[in-house]
mmCIF file of C-alpha atoms (C1' of nucleotides) in Angstrom:
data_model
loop_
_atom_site.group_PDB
_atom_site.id
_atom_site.type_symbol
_atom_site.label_atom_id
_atom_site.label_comp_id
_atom_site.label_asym_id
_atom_site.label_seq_id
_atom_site.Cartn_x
_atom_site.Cartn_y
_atom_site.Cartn_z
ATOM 1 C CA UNK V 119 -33.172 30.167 31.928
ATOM 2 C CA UNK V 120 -30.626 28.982 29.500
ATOM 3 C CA UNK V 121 -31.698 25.249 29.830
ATOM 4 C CA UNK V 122 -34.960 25.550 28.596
ATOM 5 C CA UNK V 123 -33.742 27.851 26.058
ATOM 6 C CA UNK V 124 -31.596 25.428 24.467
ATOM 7 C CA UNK V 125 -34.273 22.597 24.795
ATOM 8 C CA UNK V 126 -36.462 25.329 22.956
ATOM 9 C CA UNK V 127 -33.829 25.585 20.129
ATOM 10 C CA UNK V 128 -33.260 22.405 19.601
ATOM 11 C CA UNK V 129 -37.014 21.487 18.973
ATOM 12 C CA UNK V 130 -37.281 24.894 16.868
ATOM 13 C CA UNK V 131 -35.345 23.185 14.182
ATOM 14 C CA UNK V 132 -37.617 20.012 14.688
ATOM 15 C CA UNK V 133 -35.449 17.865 16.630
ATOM 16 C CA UNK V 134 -37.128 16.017 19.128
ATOM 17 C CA UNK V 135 -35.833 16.219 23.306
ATOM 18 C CA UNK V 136 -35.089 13.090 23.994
ATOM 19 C CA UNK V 137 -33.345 11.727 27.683
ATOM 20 C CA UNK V 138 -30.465 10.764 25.656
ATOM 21 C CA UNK V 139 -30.158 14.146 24.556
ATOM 22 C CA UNK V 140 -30.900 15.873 27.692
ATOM 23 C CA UNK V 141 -27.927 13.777 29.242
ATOM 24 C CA UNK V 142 -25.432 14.553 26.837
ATOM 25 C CA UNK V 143 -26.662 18.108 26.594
ATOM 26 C CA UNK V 144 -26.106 18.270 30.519
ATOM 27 C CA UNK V 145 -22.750 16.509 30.593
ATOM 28 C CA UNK V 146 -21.203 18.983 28.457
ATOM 29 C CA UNK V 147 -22.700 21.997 30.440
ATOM 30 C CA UNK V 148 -21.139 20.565 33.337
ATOM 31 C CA UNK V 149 -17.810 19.249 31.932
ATOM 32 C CA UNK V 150 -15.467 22.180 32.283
ATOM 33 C CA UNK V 151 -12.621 20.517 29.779
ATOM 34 C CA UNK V 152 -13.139 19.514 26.457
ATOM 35 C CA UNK V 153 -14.628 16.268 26.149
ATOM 36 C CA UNK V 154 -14.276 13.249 23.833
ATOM 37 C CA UNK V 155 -17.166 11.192 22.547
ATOM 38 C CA UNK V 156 -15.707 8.165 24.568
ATOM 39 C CA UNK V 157 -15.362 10.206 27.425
ATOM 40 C CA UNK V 158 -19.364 11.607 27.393
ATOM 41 C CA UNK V 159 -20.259 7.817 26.741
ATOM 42 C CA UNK V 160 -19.189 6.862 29.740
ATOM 43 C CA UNK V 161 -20.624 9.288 31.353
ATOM 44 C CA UNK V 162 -23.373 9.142 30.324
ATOM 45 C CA UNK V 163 -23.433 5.689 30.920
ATOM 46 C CA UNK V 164 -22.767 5.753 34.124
ATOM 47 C CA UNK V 165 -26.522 7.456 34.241
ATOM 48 C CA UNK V 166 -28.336 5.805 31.724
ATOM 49 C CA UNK V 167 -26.425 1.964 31.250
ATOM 50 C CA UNK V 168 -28.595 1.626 28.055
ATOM 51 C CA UNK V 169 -27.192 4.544 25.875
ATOM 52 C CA UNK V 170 -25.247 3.838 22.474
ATOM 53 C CA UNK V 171 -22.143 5.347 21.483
ATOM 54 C CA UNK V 172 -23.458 5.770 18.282
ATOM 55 C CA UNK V 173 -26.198 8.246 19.891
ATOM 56 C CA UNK V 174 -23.338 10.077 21.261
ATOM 57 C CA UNK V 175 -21.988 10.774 18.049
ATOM 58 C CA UNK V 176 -25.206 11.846 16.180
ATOM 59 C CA UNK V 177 -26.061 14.047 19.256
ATOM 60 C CA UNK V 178 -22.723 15.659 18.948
ATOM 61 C CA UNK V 179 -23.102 15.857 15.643
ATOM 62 C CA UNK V 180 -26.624 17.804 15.557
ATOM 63 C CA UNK V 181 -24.820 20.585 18.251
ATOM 64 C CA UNK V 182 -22.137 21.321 16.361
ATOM 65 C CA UNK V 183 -24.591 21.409 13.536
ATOM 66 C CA UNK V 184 -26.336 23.874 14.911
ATOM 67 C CA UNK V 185 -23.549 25.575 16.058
ATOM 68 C CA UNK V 186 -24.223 24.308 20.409
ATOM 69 C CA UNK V 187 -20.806 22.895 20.581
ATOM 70 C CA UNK V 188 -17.222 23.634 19.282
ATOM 71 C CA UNK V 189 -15.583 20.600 17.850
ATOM 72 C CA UNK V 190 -11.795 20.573 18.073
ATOM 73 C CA UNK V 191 -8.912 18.537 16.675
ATOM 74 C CA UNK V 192 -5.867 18.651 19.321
ATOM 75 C CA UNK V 193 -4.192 15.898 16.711
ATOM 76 C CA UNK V 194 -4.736 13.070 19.026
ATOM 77 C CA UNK V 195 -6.550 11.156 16.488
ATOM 78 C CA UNK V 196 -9.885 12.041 17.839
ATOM 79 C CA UNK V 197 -12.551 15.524 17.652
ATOM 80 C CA UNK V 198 -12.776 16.699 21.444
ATOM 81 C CA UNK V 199 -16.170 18.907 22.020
ATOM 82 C CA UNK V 200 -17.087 21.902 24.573
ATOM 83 C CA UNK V 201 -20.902 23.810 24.452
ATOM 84 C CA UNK V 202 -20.467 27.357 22.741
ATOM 85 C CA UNK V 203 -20.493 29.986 25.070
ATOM 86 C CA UNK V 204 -23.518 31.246 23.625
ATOM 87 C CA UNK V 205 -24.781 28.115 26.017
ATOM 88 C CA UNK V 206 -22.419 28.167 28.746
ATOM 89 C CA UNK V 207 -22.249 32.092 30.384
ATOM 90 C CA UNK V 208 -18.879 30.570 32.339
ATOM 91 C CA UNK V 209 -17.455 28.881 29.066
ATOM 92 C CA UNK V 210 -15.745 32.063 28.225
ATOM 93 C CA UNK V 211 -14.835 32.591 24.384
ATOM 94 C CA UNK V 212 -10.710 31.041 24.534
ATOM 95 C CA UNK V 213 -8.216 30.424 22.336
ATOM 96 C CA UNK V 214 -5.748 26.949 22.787
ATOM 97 C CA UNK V 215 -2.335 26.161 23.623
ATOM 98 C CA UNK V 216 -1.398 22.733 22.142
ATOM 99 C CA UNK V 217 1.794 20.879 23.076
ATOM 100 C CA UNK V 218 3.357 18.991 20.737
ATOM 101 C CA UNK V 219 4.825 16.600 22.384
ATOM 102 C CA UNK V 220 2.716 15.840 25.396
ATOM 103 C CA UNK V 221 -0.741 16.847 23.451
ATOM 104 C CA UNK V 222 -1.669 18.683 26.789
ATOM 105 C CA UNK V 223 -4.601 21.539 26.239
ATOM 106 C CA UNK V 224 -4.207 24.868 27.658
ATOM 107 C CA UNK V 225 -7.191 27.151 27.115
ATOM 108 C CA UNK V 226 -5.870 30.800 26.763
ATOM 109 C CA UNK V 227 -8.193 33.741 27.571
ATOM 110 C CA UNK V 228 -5.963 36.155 28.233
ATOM 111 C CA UNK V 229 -6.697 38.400 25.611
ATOM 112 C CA UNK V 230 -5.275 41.832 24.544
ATOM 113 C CA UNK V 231 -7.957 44.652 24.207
ATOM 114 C CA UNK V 232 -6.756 44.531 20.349
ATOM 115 C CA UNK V 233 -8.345 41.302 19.500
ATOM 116 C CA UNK V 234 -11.496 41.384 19.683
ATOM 117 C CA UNK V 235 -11.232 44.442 17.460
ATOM 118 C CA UNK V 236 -9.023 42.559 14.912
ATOM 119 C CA UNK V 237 -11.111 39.892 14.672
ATOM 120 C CA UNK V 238 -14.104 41.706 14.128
ATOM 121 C CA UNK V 239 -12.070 43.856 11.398
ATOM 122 C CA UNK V 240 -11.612 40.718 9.761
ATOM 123 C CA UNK V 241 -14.429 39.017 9.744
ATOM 124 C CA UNK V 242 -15.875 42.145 8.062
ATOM 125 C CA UNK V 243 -13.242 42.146 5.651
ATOM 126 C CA UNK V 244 -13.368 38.505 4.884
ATOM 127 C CA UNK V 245 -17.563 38.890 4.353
ATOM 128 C CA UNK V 246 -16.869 41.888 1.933
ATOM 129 C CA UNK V 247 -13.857 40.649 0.161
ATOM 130 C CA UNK V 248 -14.976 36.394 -0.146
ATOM 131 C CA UNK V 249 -18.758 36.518 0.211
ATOM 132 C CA UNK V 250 -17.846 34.319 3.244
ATOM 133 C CA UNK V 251 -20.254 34.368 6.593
ATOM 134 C CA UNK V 252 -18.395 33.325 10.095
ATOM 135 C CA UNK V 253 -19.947 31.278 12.590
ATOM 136 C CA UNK V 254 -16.877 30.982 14.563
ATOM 137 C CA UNK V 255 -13.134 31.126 14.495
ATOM 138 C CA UNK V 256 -10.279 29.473 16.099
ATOM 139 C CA UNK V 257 -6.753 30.108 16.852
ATOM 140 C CA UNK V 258 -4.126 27.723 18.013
ATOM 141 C CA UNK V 259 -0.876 28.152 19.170
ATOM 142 C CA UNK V 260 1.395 24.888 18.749
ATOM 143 C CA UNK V 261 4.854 24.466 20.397
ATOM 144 C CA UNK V 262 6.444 22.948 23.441
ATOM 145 C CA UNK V 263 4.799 23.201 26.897
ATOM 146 C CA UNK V 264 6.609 24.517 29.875
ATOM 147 C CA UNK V 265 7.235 20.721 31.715
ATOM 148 C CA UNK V 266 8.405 19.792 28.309
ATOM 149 C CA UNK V 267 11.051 22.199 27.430
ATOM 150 C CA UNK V 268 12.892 20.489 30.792
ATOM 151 C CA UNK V 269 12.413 16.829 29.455
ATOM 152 C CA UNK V 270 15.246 16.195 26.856
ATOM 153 C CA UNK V 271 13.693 13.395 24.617
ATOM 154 C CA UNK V 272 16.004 10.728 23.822
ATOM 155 C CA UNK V 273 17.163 10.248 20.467
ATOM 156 C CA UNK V 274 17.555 13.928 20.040
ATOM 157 C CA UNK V 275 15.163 14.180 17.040
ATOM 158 C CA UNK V 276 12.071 16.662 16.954
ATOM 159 C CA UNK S 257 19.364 26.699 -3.816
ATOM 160 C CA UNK S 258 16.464 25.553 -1.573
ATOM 161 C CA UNK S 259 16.447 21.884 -2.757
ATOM 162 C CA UNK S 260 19.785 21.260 -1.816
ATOM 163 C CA UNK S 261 18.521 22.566 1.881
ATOM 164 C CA UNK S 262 15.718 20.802 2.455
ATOM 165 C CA UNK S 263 17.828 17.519 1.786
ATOM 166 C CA UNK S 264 20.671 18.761 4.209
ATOM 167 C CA UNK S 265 18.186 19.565 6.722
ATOM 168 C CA UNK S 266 16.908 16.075 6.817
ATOM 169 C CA UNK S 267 20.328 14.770 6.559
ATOM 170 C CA UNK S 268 21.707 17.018 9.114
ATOM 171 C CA UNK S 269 19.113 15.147 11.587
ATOM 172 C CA UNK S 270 20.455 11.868 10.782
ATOM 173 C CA UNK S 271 17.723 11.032 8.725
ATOM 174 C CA UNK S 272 18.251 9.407 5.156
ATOM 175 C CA UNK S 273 17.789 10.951 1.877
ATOM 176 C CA UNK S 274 15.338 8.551 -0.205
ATOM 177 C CA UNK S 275 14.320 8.181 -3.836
ATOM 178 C CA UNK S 276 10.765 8.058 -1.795
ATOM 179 C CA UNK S 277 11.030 10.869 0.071
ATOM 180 C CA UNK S 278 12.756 12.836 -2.708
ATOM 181 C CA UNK S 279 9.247 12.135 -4.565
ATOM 182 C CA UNK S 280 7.052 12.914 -1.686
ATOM 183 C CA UNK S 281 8.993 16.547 -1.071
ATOM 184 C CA UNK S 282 8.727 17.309 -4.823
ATOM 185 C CA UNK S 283 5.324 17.004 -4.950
ATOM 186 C CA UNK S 284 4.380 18.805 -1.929
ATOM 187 C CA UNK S 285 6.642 21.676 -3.036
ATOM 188 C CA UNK S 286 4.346 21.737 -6.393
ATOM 189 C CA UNK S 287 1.066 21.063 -4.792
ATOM 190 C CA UNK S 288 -0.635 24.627 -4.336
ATOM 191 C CA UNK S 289 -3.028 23.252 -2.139
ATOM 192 C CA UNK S 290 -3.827 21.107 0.642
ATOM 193 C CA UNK S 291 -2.783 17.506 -0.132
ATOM 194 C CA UNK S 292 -4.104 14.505 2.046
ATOM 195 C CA UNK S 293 -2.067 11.360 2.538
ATOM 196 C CA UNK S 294 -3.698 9.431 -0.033
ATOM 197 C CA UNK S 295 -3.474 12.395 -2.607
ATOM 198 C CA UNK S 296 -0.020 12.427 -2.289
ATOM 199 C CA UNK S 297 0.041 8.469 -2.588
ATOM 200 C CA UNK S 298 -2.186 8.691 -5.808
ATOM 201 C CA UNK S 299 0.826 11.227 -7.561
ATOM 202 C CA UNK S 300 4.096 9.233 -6.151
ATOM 203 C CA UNK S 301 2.595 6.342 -7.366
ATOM 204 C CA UNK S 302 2.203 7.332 -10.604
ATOM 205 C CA UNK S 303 6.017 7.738 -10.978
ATOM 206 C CA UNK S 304 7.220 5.152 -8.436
ATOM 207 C CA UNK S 305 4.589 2.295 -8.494
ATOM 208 C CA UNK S 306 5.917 0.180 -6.160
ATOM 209 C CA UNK S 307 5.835 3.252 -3.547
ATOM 210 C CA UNK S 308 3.299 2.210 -0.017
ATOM 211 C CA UNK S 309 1.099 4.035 1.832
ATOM 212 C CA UNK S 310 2.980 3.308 4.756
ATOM 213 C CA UNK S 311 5.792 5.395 3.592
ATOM 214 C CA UNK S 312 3.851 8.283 3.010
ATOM 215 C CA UNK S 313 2.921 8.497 6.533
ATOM 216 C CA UNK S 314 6.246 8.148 7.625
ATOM 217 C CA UNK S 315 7.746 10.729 5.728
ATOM 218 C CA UNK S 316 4.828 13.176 6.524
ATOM 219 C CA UNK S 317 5.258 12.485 10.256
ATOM 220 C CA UNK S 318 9.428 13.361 9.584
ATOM 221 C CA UNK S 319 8.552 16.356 7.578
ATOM 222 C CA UNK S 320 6.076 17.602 10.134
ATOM 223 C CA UNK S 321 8.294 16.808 13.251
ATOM 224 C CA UNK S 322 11.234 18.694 11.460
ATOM 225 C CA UNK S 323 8.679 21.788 10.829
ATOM 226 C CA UNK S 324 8.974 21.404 7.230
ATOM 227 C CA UNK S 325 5.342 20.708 6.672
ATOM 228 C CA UNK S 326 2.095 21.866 8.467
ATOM 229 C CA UNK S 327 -0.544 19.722 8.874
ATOM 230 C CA UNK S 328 -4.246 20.729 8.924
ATOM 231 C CA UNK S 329 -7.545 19.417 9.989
ATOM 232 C CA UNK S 330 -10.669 21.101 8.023
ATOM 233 C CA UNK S 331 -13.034 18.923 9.702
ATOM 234 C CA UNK S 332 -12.878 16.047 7.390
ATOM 235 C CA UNK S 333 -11.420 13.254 9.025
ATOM 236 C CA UNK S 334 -8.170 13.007 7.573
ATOM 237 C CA UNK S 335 -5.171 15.467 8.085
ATOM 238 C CA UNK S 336 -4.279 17.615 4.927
ATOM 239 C CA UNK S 337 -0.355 18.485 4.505
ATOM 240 C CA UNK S 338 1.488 21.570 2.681
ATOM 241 C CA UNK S 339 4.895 22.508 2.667
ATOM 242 C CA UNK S 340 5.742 25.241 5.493
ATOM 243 C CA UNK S 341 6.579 28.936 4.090
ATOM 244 C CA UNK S 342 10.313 28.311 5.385
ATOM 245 C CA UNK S 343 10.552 26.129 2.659
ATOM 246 C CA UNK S 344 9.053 27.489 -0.273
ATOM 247 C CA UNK S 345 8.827 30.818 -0.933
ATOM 248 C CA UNK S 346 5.885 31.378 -3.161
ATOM 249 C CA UNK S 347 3.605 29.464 -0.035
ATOM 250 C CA UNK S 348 3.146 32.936 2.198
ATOM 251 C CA UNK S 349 1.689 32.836 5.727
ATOM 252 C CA UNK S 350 -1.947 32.337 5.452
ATOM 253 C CA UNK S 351 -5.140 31.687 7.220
ATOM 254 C CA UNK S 352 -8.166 29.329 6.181
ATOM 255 C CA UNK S 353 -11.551 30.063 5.833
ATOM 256 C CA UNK S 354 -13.081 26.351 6.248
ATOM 257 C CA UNK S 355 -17.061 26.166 4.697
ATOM 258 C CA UNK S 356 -18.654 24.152 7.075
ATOM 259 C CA UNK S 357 -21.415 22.767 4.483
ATOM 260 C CA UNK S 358 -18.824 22.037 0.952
ATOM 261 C CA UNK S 359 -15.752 21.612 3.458
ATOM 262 C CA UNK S 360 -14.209 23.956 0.913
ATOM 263 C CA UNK S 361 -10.934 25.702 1.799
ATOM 264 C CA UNK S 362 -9.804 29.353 0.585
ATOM 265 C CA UNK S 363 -6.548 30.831 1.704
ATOM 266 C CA UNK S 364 -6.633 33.777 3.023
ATOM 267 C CA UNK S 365 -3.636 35.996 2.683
ATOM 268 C CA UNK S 366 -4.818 39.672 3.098
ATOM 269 C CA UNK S 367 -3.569 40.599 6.825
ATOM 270 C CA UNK S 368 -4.429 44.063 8.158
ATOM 271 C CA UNK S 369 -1.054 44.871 9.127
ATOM 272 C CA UNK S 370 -1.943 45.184 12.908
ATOM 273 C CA UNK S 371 -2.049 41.115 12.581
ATOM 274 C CA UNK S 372 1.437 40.660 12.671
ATOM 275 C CA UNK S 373 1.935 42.612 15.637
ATOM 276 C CA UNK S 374 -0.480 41.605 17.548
ATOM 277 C CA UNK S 375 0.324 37.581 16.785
ATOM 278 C CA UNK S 376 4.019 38.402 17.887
ATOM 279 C CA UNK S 377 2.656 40.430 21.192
ATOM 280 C CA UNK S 378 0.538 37.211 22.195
ATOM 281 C CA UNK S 379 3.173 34.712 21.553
ATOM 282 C CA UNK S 380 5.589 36.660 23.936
ATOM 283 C CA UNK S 381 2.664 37.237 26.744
ATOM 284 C CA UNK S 382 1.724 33.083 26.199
ATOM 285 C CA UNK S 383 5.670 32.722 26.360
ATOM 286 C CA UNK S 384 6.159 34.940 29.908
ATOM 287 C CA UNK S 385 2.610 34.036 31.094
ATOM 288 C CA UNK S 386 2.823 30.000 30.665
ATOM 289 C CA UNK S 387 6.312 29.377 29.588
ATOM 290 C CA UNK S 388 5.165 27.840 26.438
ATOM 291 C CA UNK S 389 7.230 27.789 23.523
ATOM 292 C CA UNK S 390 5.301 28.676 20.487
ATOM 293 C CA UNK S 391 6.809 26.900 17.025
ATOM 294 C CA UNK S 392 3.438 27.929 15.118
ATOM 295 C CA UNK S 393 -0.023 28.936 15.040
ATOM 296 C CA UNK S 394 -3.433 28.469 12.858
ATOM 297 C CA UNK S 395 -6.482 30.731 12.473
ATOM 298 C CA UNK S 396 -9.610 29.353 11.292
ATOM 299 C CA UNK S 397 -12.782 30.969 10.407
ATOM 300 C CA UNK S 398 -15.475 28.475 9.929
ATOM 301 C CA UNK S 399 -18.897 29.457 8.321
ATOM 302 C CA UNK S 400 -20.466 29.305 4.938
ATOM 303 C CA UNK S 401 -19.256 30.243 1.726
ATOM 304 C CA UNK S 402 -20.830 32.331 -0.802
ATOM 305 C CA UNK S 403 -22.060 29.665 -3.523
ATOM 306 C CA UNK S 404 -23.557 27.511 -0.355
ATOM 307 C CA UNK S 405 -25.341 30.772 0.976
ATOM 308 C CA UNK S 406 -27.373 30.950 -2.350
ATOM 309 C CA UNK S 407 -27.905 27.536 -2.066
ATOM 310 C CA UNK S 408 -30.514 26.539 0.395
ATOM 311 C CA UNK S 409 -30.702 23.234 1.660
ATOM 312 C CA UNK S 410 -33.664 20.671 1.496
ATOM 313 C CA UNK S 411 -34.652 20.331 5.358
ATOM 314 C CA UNK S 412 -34.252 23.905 6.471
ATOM 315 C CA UNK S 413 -31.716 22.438 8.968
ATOM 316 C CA UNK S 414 -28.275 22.968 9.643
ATOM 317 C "C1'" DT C 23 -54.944 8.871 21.700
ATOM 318 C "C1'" DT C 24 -52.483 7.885 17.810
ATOM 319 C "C1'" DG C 25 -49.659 7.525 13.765
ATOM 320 C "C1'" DA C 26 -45.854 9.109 11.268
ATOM 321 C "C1'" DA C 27 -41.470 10.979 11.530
ATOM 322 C "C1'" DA C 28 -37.549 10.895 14.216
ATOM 323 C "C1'" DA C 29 -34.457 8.694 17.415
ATOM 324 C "C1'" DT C 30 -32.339 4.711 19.423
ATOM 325 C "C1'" DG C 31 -28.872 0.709 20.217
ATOM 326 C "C1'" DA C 32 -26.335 -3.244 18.541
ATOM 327 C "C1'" DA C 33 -23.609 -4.942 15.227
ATOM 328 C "C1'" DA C 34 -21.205 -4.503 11.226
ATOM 329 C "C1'" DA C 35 -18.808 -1.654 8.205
ATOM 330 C "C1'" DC C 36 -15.632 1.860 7.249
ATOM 331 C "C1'" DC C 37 -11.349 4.138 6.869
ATOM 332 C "C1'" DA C 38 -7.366 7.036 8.240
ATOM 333 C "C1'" DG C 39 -3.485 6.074 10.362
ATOM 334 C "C1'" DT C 40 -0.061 2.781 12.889
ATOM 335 C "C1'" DT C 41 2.567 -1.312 13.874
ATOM 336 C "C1'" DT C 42 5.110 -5.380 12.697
ATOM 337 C "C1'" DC C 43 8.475 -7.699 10.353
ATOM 338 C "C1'" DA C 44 11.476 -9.458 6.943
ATOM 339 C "C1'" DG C 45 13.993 -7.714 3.215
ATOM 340 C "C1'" DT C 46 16.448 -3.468 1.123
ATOM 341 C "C1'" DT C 47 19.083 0.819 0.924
ATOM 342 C "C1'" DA C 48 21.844 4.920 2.198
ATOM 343 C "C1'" DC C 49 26.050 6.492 3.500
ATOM 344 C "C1'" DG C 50 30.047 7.218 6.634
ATOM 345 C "C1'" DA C 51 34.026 4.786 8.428
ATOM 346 C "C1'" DG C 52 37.817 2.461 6.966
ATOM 347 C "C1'" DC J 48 35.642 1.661 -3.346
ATOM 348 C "C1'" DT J 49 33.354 -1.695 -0.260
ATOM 349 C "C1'" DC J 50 31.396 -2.865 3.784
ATOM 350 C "C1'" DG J 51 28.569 -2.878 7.926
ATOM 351 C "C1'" DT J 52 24.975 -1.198 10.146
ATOM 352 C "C1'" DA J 53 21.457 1.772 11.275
ATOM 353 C "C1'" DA J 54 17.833 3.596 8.827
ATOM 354 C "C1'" DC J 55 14.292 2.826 5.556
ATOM 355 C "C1'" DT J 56 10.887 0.294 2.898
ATOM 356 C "C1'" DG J 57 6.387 -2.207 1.508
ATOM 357 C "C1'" DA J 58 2.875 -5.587 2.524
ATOM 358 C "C1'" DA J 59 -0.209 -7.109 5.543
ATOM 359 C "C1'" DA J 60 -2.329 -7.097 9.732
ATOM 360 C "C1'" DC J 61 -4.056 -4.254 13.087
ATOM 361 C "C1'" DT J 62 -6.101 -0.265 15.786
ATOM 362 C "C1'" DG J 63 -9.456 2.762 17.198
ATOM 363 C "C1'" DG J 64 -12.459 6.568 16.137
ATOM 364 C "C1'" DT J 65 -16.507 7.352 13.582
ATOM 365 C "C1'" DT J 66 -20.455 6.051 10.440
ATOM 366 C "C1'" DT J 67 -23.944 3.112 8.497
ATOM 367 C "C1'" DT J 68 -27.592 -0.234 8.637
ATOM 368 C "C1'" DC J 69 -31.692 -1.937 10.293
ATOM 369 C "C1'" DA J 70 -35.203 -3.450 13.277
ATOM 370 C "C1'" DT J 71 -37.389 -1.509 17.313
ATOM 371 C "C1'" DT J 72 -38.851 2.262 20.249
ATOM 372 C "C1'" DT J 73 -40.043 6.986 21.316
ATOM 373 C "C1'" DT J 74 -41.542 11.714 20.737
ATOM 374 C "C1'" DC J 75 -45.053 14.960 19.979
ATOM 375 C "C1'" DA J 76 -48.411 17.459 17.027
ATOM 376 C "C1'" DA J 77 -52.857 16.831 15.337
#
DNA sequence: TTGAAAATGAAAACCAGTTTCAGTTACGAG
DNA sequence: CTCGTAACTGAAACTGGTTTTCATTTTCAA
């Protein structure tokens, strides 16, 4: 089952399965929006009262080092993380919608057939042409959100 | 000329045009690459000394509100700026591929021409789909580059 | 069981970016 | 041209996310 296997890849690389870890691990598979570190820490606290922040960090850290979790920058000032969907069989493979003026996140997975074969074309191209291996890609789309377009901000600016 | 339009763009939004921020837009229209705050603070300092930090920011945040400048996050922990392609024209439409290990950066430029089309189909279908207004977009391919493939690390990790 | 390597939590440090505020500047109205 | 005011500026203090340090605890292979 996928628990186990990530358990299993995570002391392949000679990291050591701690509760900490399992916690966090399982927070994110359950968490079906992108996540801050604050926002697993208290979580996670609300299990385990003793946990650091700090432990939340370097656990986040060692996923996205070994490529568990996406780690995102939605230009709040802070990295927001999900578990790869080569974890997660529901978190499908999405692409994000950033407004920038309310900061609001909308995953987009409607994809055109195209894509996937576009990407792929590219990421071939980019290994011939650059010597360059992809782990992952992302794509975001920034502009105004639907609510937003109806607000008028005041001073006009923007 | 485009100088000339930059300025009345900023002045046309009621915003003031500066000895600093006539600096700050030189420089980022000679920088051909991905400046950070303090980067850009190091070079207007050395011909305004009396220049702050704080301005910098300010300016940046005008720039990038007007859509004159994108801003970028490569996974370092501070924003990196460039001049948008509306503004210069030798800075063409390009994609990053981020090396997860150096944190280098190469622009990538060579588009299958399908790429085009099938950005402009998406933004239409987000558009009709979520009512979302796209202003711009960024794709990302994160992995390792060629000098840090020969390189292998000391723990065996990452 | 055990010992060494790895992980932990608390506190302090760090650092990009923001806010405050008093003084300065741009620029359009007159 | 000059004047008034809204916009801008720089210094310093502050904020808040993230990292480092270090003494203690835990994991897990031998």
């Amino acid at each position: 089952m996928k628990t186990s296997f990530s358990y299993e890849g995570i002391k392949k690389k000679g990291y050591k399965v701690t509760r900490q870890r399992e916690i966090i691990l399982d927070i994110l598979r359950k968490a079906n929006v992108h996540l801050s570190a604050d926002e697993i820490y208290i979580k996670a606290k609300s299990r385990s009262p003793g946990i650091g922040l700090t432990t939340i960090y370097r656990t986040l850290e060692m996923l996205y080092n070994l490529g568990y979790v996406n780690k995102y920058d939605f230009g709040e000032g802070r990295a927001r993380y999900e578990l790869n969907d080569t974890m997660v069989e529901t978190c499908k493979h999405h692409h994000h919608l950033v407004c920038l003026r309310c900061n609001r996140v909308i995953d987009y997975t409607d994809f055109v057939p195209q894509e996937t074969e576009l990407i792929t074309k590219t990421i071939s191209g980019i290994s011939r042409k650059y010597g360059f291996k992809v782990q992952t890609h992302i794509i975001q789309f920034y502009g105004i959100c639907k609510e937003c377009q109806k607000r008028k901000n005041k001073n006009g600016r923007l």
